Amino acid sequence: MRNALIIPSLMMMLILLAGCMSFLEPEEEADVEAEEQGATAQVSAEIPSLSNYYRTVFQDGTYVPGHARGFGSAMVYNRHDLERLEVGLSEIASNEFSPEDYYIQEGRFITRNDLNSWLSRQDNTEDDEGNPENPNGLNPQLGEGETLIEREANAPRVLSHITEHNFMRQTSEGDLAVGGVAVAVSLNTTYTYRVTDEEGLQHGPFNTEISEEQLDTARDEISNEIVSRLRTIHSGGEDNVNLDDVPIVVAVYHETTRESTTPGEFVSYAVADPGSDLGSWTELDETHHFFPSSAASNNAPADADRFNEFHMQLNSYFSDHIGATALGYYQNGELQELTITVPIRFQSKMETIAITQQVAELVEGQFSTNVDIVAKVESNDQQEALIQRPAGTEEVDVYIYD
């Protein structure tokens, strides 16, 4: 482990992977009948930032991974989406399951075989024994068309992935019992696919845009069906757990494109109370912008200008160009989190310290104290320094690694 030299002046403890940060002026596959969902609130809900991680469950002193461990990387192509899915689901679930009262463990109720079946297309073609090939698929059957390309395009796979978290709490006897489940339903906004012809040649990739109407329909049908299946499969049988007795939170995520430099967004969530169906949807409004980019300049011009000023001032002190970038996280149109990356070519430790000090000074002077900021100085994929300033504080914490 690399040691850290802490430059005094500064913060508290590391804030976790995601959450609420802000930077502005320094001064200023199955067809299921889904019950109609209720009306949404006019003001979008906020996604809380976890000030601490959930405490993790260790069984007999050992970390127990979920049944679907590693499955996500085969289904979700953008690493940003994978990280946001897991962290964002925990943040949303904290509305229902407080980190002060609950422990977290990776999902144990949706098995790997379940997940593989559910993410596939529904297929009612009978096998040699007369059984449907995959009646449990939550993606639609292939559509109409003269070619396989047309059939894929006319019935895109909307469901990309399902992430599950389990939340445990202590009983009066001191044991841990399941107190709730959270599921993220990750939907494609663009369906990317390839097809193989009769000669074994592969064609593509092809892209089919998925409409908002298709996404909303998929959200309702798939989410309700997942809740129903979880409660049917786990109703006090072999695993001795009755999921009808606990709340189930379902959060819906829209994935970004494969080549995107930013993650997608959680768009809504709903809660199925014990013994009840999924309730009405609470709409969320989150987005990300990458700095510098034309999208950021067009959609968040004031923030883009402030980052450009930070970048310009940083470069004015050094002869080698420093190509800083940043990822901004927004809720309800307001920037909540700014993560800055400062890649450098390592020349000397003294120069690295000087760059770090200058980044810290600019962070302290350029950005509002209403903002949570994390800045990383990196060389050759190795982190050289970490600068942090959580919202509500005026000084920064600086860590320079040996």
Coordinates of C-alpha atoms in Angstrom, one line a residue:
M1 CA 0.0 0.0 0.0
R2 CA 1.3 3.4 -0.9
N3 CA 1.7 5.9 2.0
A4 CA 0.2 9.3 1.9
L5 CA 1.7 12.6 2.9
I6 CA -1.2 14.7 4.3
I7 CA -0.8 18.4 3.7
P8 CA -2.5 20.1 6.6
S9 CA -5.5 22.4 6.4
L10 CA -8.4 20.3 5.7
M11 CA -11.4 18.0 5.7
M12 CA -12.8 14.9 7.5
M13 CA -13.1 11.5 5.9
L14 CA -13.3 10.2 2.4
I15 CA -16.7 10.6 1.0
L16 CA -17.8 7.5 -1.0
L17 CA -18.0 6.7 -4.6
A18 CA -20.9 8.8 -5.5
G19 CA -23.5 11.1 -4.0
C20 CA -24.3 14.7 -3.8
M21 CA -21.7 17.3 -4.9
S22 CA -22.0 20.8 -6.4
F23 CA -19.8 23.3 -8.2
L24 CA -21.0 26.8 -9.1
E25 CA -19.9 30.3 -8.5
P26 CA -17.4 30.8 -5.7
E27 CA -19.5 33.6 -4.5
E28 CA -22.6 33.2 -5.4
E29 CA -38.1 -10.7 -21.6
A30 CA -42.2 -11.5 -20.6
D31 CA -45.5 -9.8 -21.6
V32 CA -47.2 -9.1 -18.3
E33 CA -50.3 -7.1 -17.6
A34 CA -49.0 -4.4 -15.3
E35 CA -51.2 -2.4 -13.0
E36 CA -51.5 1.3 -14.0
Q37 CA -49.0 3.3 -12.0
G38 CA -50.1 6.4 -10.1
A39 CA -49.3 10.0 -10.9
T40 CA -45.8 11.3 -10.3
A41 CA -44.8 14.2 -8.2
Q42 CA -44.3 17.5 -9.9
V43 CA -40.9 18.1 -8.3
S44 CA -38.4 15.3 -8.9
A45 CA -37.1 13.6 -5.8
E46 CA -33.5 13.9 -4.7
I47 CA -31.2 10.9 -4.5
P48 CA -29.5 11.0 -1.1
S49 CA -25.8 10.9 -0.8
L50 CA -24.5 8.3 1.6
S51 CA -22.2 10.0 4.1
N52 CA -21.0 6.5 5.0
Y53 CA -21.0 3.1 3.3
Y54 CA -23.4 0.5 4.5
R55 CA -21.8 -1.9 6.8
T56 CA -21.2 -5.2 5.0
V57 CA -22.4 -8.6 6.0
F58 CA -19.7 -11.3 6.5
Q59 CA -20.9 -14.8 6.9
D60 CA -18.6 -16.8 9.2
G61 CA -16.0 -14.2 8.8
T62 CA -16.1 -14.4 5.0
Y63 CA -17.4 -12.0 2.3
V64 CA -20.1 -13.7 0.3
P65 CA -20.5 -12.4 -3.3
G66 CA -23.8 -12.3 -5.0
H67 CA -25.1 -15.1 -7.2
A68 CA -24.6 -12.8 -10.3
R69 CA -21.1 -11.8 -9.5
G70 CA -19.3 -10.7 -12.6
F71 CA -22.4 -11.1 -14.7
G72 CA -22.8 -7.3 -15.2
S73 CA -19.6 -6.8 -17.2
A74 CA -20.9 -9.2 -19.8
M75 CA -24.2 -7.4 -20.1
V76 CA -23.4 -3.7 -19.5
Y77 CA -20.8 -2.4 -21.9
N78 CA -20.0 1.0 -20.3
R79 CA -18.0 0.8 -17.1
H80 CA -19.5 4.1 -16.0
D81 CA -22.9 2.5 -16.1
L82 CA -21.8 -0.5 -14.0
E83 CA -20.5 1.7 -11.2
R84 CA -23.4 4.0 -11.2
L85 CA -25.9 1.1 -11.1
E86 CA -24.4 -0.4 -7.9
V87 CA -23.7 2.9 -6.1
G88 CA -26.9 4.6 -7.2
L89 CA -29.1 1.7 -6.2
S90 CA -27.6 1.9 -2.6
E91 CA -28.2 5.6 -2.5
I92 CA -31.9 5.2 -3.6
A93 CA -32.5 2.3 -1.3
S94 CA -31.2 4.4 1.7
N95 CA -34.6 6.2 1.5
E96 CA -36.2 3.0 2.6
F97 CA -33.3 1.2 4.4
S98 CA -31.2 3.6 6.6
P99 CA -27.5 2.8 6.7
E100 CA -27.8 3.3 10.5
D101 CA -30.1 0.4 10.9
Y102 CA -29.4 -2.0 8.0
Y103 CA -26.4 -4.0 6.7
I104 CA -25.8 -4.7 3.0
Q105 CA -24.9 -7.8 1.1
E106 CA -24.8 -8.6 -2.6
G107 CA -28.0 -10.1 -4.0
R108 CA -28.7 -13.7 -3.0
F109 CA -32.3 -14.2 -4.3
I110 CA -31.9 -13.8 -8.1
T111 CA -29.7 -16.7 -9.1
R112 CA -27.3 -16.7 -12.0
N113 CA -29.6 -19.1 -13.9
D114 CA -32.6 -16.9 -13.1
L115 CA -30.7 -13.8 -14.4
N116 CA -29.6 -15.5 -17.6
S117 CA -33.1 -16.6 -18.3
W118 CA -34.8 -13.3 -17.4
L119 CA -32.4 -11.2 -19.5
S120 CA -32.9 -13.4 -22.5
R121 CA -35.8 -13.1 -25.0
Q122 CA -39.0 -14.8 -24.2
D123 CA -39.1 -18.0 -26.3
N124 CA -42.1 -20.2 -26.4
T125 CA -40.7 -22.5 -29.1
E126 CA -41.0 -26.1 -27.8
D127 CA -38.0 -28.3 -27.2
D128 CA -37.9 -32.0 -27.9
E129 CA -39.9 -32.7 -24.8
G130 CA -42.6 -30.2 -25.6
N131 CA -41.5 -27.6 -23.1
P132 CA -41.1 -23.9 -24.0
E133 CA -37.5 -23.0 -24.5
N134 CA -37.5 -19.9 -22.3
P135 CA -41.0 -18.8 -21.1
N136 CA -39.4 -16.6 -18.4
G137 CA -37.5 -14.2 -20.7
L138 CA -38.3 -10.6 -19.8
N139 CA -37.2 -9.3 -23.2
P140 CA -39.7 -9.7 -26.1
Q141 CA -39.8 -12.4 -28.6
L142 CA -38.2 -11.6 -32.0
G143 CA -40.4 -9.3 -34.1
E144 CA -41.8 -9.5 -37.5
G145 CA -39.6 -9.2 -40.6
E146 CA -38.1 -10.9 -43.6
T147 CA -34.5 -10.9 -42.2
L148 CA -33.1 -11.5 -38.8
I149 CA -31.8 -7.9 -38.8
E150 CA -35.4 -6.6 -39.3
R151 CA -36.8 -9.0 -36.7
E152 CA -34.2 -7.8 -34.1
A153 CA -34.9 -4.1 -34.9
N154 CA -38.7 -4.5 -34.7
A155 CA -38.5 -6.0 -31.2
P156 CA -35.4 -4.5 -29.5
R157 CA -34.1 -6.0 -26.2
V158 CA -35.0 -3.3 -23.8
L159 CA -33.9 -5.0 -20.6
S160 CA -30.1 -4.9 -20.3
H161 CA -29.3 -6.0 -16.7
I162 CA -30.8 -6.5 -13.2
T163 CA -28.7 -5.6 -10.1
E164 CA -29.9 -6.8 -6.7
H165 CA -28.9 -5.7 -3.2
N166 CA -30.1 -7.3 0.1
F167 CA -30.5 -5.3 3.3
M168 CA -30.2 -7.1 6.6
R169 CA -31.1 -6.0 10.1
Q170 CA -30.6 -7.3 13.6
T171 CA -33.5 -9.2 15.2
S172 CA -34.3 -9.0 18.9
E173 CA -32.4 -12.3 19.3
G174 CA -29.3 -10.6 17.9
D175 CA -29.4 -12.5 14.6
L176 CA -29.3 -10.9 11.1
A177 CA -32.5 -11.3 9.0
V178 CA -33.5 -10.0 5.6
G179 CA -35.2 -6.6 6.1
G180 CA -35.5 -5.6 2.5
V181 CA -34.5 -6.0 -1.1
A182 CA -33.5 -3.4 -3.7
V183 CA -33.4 -4.1 -7.5
A184 CA -32.1 -1.9 -10.3
V185 CA -33.7 -2.5 -13.6
S186 CA -31.3 -1.3 -16.3
L187 CA -32.8 -0.5 -19.7
N188 CA -31.2 0.1 -23.0
T189 CA -32.0 3.4 -24.7
T190 CA -30.2 2.2 -27.8
Y191 CA -30.3 -1.5 -28.7
T192 CA -26.9 -2.5 -30.2
Y193 CA -26.8 -6.0 -31.9
R194 CA -25.1 -8.2 -34.4
V195 CA -26.5 -11.0 -36.4
T196 CA -24.9 -14.2 -37.8
D197 CA -25.9 -15.5 -41.2
E198 CA -26.3 -19.1 -42.4
E199 CA -22.7 -19.2 -43.4
G200 CA -21.6 -18.2 -39.9
L201 CA -20.6 -14.7 -40.9
Q202 CA -21.4 -11.9 -38.4
H203 CA -22.9 -8.6 -39.5
G204 CA -23.2 -5.4 -37.5
P205 CA -23.2 -3.8 -35.1
F206 CA -26.6 -2.3 -35.8
N207 CA -28.3 0.2 -33.6
T208 CA -32.0 0.7 -32.9
E209 CA -33.2 3.6 -30.8
I210 CA -35.8 2.8 -28.1
S211 CA -38.6 5.2 -27.7
E212 CA -39.7 6.8 -24.4
E213 CA -43.1 5.0 -24.7
Q214 CA -41.3 1.6 -25.1
L215 CA -39.1 2.4 -22.1
D216 CA -42.1 3.3 -19.9
T217 CA -44.0 0.2 -20.9
A218 CA -41.0 -2.0 -20.2
R219 CA -40.4 -0.3 -16.8
D220 CA -44.0 -1.1 -15.7
E221 CA -44.2 -4.6 -17.0
I222 CA -40.7 -5.8 -16.1
S223 CA -40.6 -4.2 -12.6
N224 CA -44.0 -5.6 -11.6
E225 CA -43.0 -9.1 -12.9
I226 CA -39.7 -9.1 -11.0
V227 CA -41.4 -8.2 -7.7
S228 CA -44.0 -10.9 -8.3
R229 CA -41.4 -13.5 -9.1
L230 CA -39.2 -12.7 -6.1
R231 CA -42.2 -13.1 -3.8
T232 CA -43.4 -16.2 -5.4
I233 CA -40.0 -18.0 -5.5
H234 CA -39.0 -16.9 -2.0
S235 CA -42.1 -17.4 0.1
G236 CA -40.7 -19.4 3.0
G237 CA -39.5 -22.4 1.0
E238 CA -36.0 -23.9 1.0
D239 CA -34.2 -20.7 1.8
N240 CA -36.7 -20.1 4.7
V241 CA -37.1 -16.5 3.6
N242 CA -40.5 -14.9 2.9
L243 CA -40.0 -11.9 0.7
D244 CA -43.7 -11.1 1.0
D245 CA -42.9 -9.8 4.5
V246 CA -40.3 -7.2 3.4
P247 CA -40.3 -4.1 1.3
I248 CA -38.8 -4.3 -2.2
V249 CA -37.4 -1.2 -3.9
V250 CA -37.2 -1.1 -7.7
A251 CA -35.1 1.6 -9.3
V252 CA -35.1 2.1 -13.0
Y253 CA -31.9 3.1 -14.9
H254 CA -31.5 4.2 -18.5
E255 CA -28.1 3.2 -19.8
T256 CA -25.9 5.5 -21.9
T257 CA -24.3 4.6 -25.2
R258 CA -21.3 2.2 -25.3
E259 CA -18.8 4.9 -26.2
S260 CA -20.0 7.6 -23.8
T261 CA -17.7 9.3 -21.4
T262 CA -20.5 9.7 -18.8
P263 CA -22.9 7.2 -17.2
G264 CA -26.6 7.0 -17.8
E265 CA -29.3 8.0 -15.2
F266 CA -31.7 6.6 -12.7
V267 CA -35.0 7.9 -13.8
S268 CA -37.5 6.6 -11.2
Y269 CA -38.1 4.3 -8.4
A270 CA -41.0 2.6 -6.6
V271 CA -41.6 0.6 -3.4
A272 CA -43.6 -2.6 -3.0
D273 CA -44.5 -2.5 0.7
P274 CA -44.8 -5.9 2.5
G275 CA -47.7 -7.8 1.1
S276 CA -48.4 -5.2 -1.5
D277 CA -47.8 -4.7 -5.2
L278 CA -45.4 -2.1 -6.5
G279 CA -46.6 1.4 -5.7
S280 CA -46.5 4.6 -7.9
W281 CA -43.3 5.8 -9.4
T282 CA -41.2 8.6 -7.9
E283 CA -39.6 10.4 -10.8
L284 CA -35.9 11.3 -10.6
D285 CA -33.9 13.9 -12.5
E286 CA -30.2 13.1 -12.7
T287 CA -27.7 13.5 -15.4
H288 CA -23.9 13.8 -15.9
H289 CA -21.7 16.1 -18.0
F290 CA -18.1 15.6 -19.0
F291 CA -15.9 18.7 -19.0
P292 CA -14.7 19.9 -21.4
S293 CA -17.3 18.9 -24.1
S294 CA -19.8 20.6 -26.4
A295 CA -22.6 18.9 -24.4
A296 CA -21.4 20.5 -21.2
S297 CA -21.0 23.9 -22.9
N298 CA -24.5 23.7 -24.4
N299 CA -26.3 22.4 -21.4
A300 CA -24.3 23.8 -18.5
P301 CA -22.5 26.9 -19.9
A302 CA -21.7 28.6 -16.6
D303 CA -20.2 25.4 -15.1
A304 CA -18.3 24.8 -18.4
D305 CA -16.9 28.3 -18.2
R306 CA -15.8 27.9 -14.6
F307 CA -14.0 24.6 -15.3
N308 CA -12.3 26.1 -18.4
E309 CA -11.0 29.0 -16.2
F310 CA -9.7 26.4 -13.6
H311 CA -8.0 24.5 -16.5
M312 CA -6.5 27.7 -18.0
Q313 CA -5.1 28.9 -14.7
L314 CA -3.6 25.6 -13.8
N315 CA -1.8 25.5 -17.2
S316 CA -0.5 29.0 -16.8
Y317 CA 1.9 27.8 -14.0
F318 CA 3.6 25.0 -15.9
S319 CA 5.5 24.6 -19.2
D320 CA 4.0 21.1 -20.0
H321 CA 0.4 21.2 -20.9
I322 CA -1.9 19.6 -18.4
G323 CA -5.1 18.2 -19.9
A324 CA -7.5 18.2 -16.9
T325 CA -11.0 16.7 -17.3
A326 CA -14.0 16.5 -15.0
L327 CA -17.2 14.6 -14.5
G328 CA -20.2 16.6 -13.1
Y329 CA -23.2 14.9 -11.6
Y330 CA -26.5 16.8 -11.6
Q331 CA -29.8 16.4 -9.8
N332 CA -32.8 18.5 -10.8
G333 CA -30.6 20.6 -13.0
E334 CA -28.2 21.5 -10.3
L335 CA -24.6 20.3 -10.2
Q336 CA -24.1 18.2 -7.1
E337 CA -20.7 16.5 -7.6
L338 CA -17.5 17.3 -9.5
T339 CA -14.7 14.8 -9.9
I340 CA -11.6 16.3 -11.5
T341 CA -8.9 14.2 -13.1
V342 CA -5.4 15.8 -13.6
P343 CA -3.2 13.5 -15.7
I344 CA 0.5 14.4 -15.6
R345 CA 3.8 13.1 -17.0
F346 CA 5.9 12.4 -13.9
Q347 CA 9.1 14.4 -14.1
S348 CA 10.0 14.8 -10.4
K349 CA 8.4 14.5 -7.0
M350 CA 8.9 18.2 -6.4
E351 CA 7.0 19.1 -9.6
T352 CA 4.2 16.6 -8.7
I353 CA 3.9 18.3 -5.3
A354 CA 3.8 21.7 -7.0
I355 CA 1.0 20.7 -9.4
T356 CA -1.0 19.2 -6.5
Q357 CA -0.6 22.3 -4.4
Q358 CA -1.8 24.5 -7.3
V359 CA -4.8 22.2 -8.0
A360 CA -5.7 22.5 -4.3
E361 CA -5.4 26.3 -4.3
L362 CA -7.5 26.6 -7.4
V363 CA -10.2 24.2 -6.1
E364 CA -10.2 26.3 -2.9
G365 CA -10.5 29.6 -4.7
Q366 CA -12.5 28.8 -7.8
F367 CA -15.4 26.7 -6.6
S368 CA -18.2 27.4 -4.2
T369 CA -18.2 25.9 -0.7
N370 CA -21.6 24.5 -1.6
V371 CA -19.8 21.9 -3.7
D372 CA -18.3 18.5 -3.0
I373 CA -15.2 18.2 -5.0
V374 CA -12.7 15.4 -5.6
A375 CA -9.6 16.0 -7.7
K376 CA -7.1 13.3 -8.6
V377 CA -3.6 13.8 -9.8
E378 CA -2.5 10.8 -11.8
S379 CA 0.6 9.6 -13.8
N380 CA 0.8 6.5 -15.9
D381 CA -2.5 5.1 -14.4
Q382 CA -1.0 5.6 -10.9
Q383 CA -2.6 8.0 -8.5
E384 CA -0.1 10.6 -7.2
A385 CA -2.3 12.8 -5.1
L386 CA -5.9 13.3 -3.9
I387 CA -7.6 16.6 -3.2
Q388 CA -11.0 16.7 -1.5
R389 CA -13.4 19.3 -0.3
P390 CA -16.8 18.3 0.9
A391 CA -19.7 20.7 0.7
G392 CA -20.0 23.0 3.7
T393 CA -16.3 23.3 4.3
E394 CA -13.9 26.0 3.2
E395 CA -10.5 24.2 3.2
V396 CA -9.3 21.3 1.2
D397 CA -7.7 18.0 2.3
V398 CA -4.6 17.1 0.2
Y399 CA -3.0 13.6 0.2
I400 CA 0.3 13.1 -1.7
Y401 CA 1.2 9.4 -2.0
D402 CA 4.8 8.1 -1.6

